[in-house]
XYZ file of C-alpha atoms in Angstrom:
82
model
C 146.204 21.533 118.068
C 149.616 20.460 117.435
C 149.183 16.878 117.848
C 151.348 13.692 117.708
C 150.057 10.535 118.474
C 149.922 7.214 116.671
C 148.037 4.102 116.848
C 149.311 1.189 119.328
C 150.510 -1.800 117.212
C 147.929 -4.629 116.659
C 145.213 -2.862 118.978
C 143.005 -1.074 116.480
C 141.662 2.603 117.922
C 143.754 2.582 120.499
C 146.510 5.666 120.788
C 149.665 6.047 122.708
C 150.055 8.781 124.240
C 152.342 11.845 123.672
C 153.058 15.207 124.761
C 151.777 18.111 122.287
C 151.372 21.910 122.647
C 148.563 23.673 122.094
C 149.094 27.812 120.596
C 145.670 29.260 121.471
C 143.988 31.222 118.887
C 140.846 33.553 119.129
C 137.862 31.838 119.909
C 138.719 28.618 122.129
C 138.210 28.345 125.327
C 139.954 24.974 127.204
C 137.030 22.782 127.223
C 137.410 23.032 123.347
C 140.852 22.123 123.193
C 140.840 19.155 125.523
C 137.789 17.713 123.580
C 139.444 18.227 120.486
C 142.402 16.464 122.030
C 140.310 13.446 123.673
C 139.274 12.959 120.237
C 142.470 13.233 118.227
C 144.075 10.441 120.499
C 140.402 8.432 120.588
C 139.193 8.604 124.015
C 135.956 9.663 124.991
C 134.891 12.832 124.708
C 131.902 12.929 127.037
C 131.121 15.737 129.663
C 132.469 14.169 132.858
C 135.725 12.666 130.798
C 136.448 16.494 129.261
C 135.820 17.804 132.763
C 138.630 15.433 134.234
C 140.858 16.327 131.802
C 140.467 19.933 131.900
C 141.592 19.811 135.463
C 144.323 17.436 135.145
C 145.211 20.073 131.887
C 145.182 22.955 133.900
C 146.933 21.587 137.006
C 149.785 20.692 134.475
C 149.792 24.747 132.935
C 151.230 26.743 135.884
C 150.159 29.471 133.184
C 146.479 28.433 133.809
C 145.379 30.541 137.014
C 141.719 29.751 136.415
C 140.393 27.357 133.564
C 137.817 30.228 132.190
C 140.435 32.747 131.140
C 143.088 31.202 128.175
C 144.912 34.070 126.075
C 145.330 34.057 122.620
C 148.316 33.324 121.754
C 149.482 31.129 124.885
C 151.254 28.117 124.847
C 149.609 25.392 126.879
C 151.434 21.863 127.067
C 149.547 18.738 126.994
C 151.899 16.168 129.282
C 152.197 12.812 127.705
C 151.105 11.437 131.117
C 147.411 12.257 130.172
């Protein structure tokens, strides 16, 4: 994950957000991503909160027909607006 996000001033754990890319490599599937993403800006990273963003994350890929099929090597955008 090609990540950029930095801690809000005075409000410790707390991230603001940014856009990022992610370049898919063999083995992840978009649940894994957006966890790992949840948890590199600290939000939660339980079930339901993963599932939400994996929506709003594939709603925002026009690449992404259906959320079960990434390729390797595709270039999936992560909006700041999540």
């Amino acid at each position: 994950v090609a990540a950029s996000s930095a801690t809000a001033k005075g409000l410790p754990g707390l991230t603001t957000k940014k856009a990022f890319t992610f370049k898919v490599a063999r083995g992840d599937t978009l649940w894994d991503l957006t966890k790992q993403a949840l948890r590199d800006t600290g939000r939660s990273t339980s079930n339901a909160d993963v599932a939400a963003y994996v929506s709003k994350l594939a709603s925002a890929n026009p690449s992404i027909s259906d959320p079960d099929v990434i390729y390797v090597g595709q270039t999936l955008s992560w909006p700041a607006s999540l």
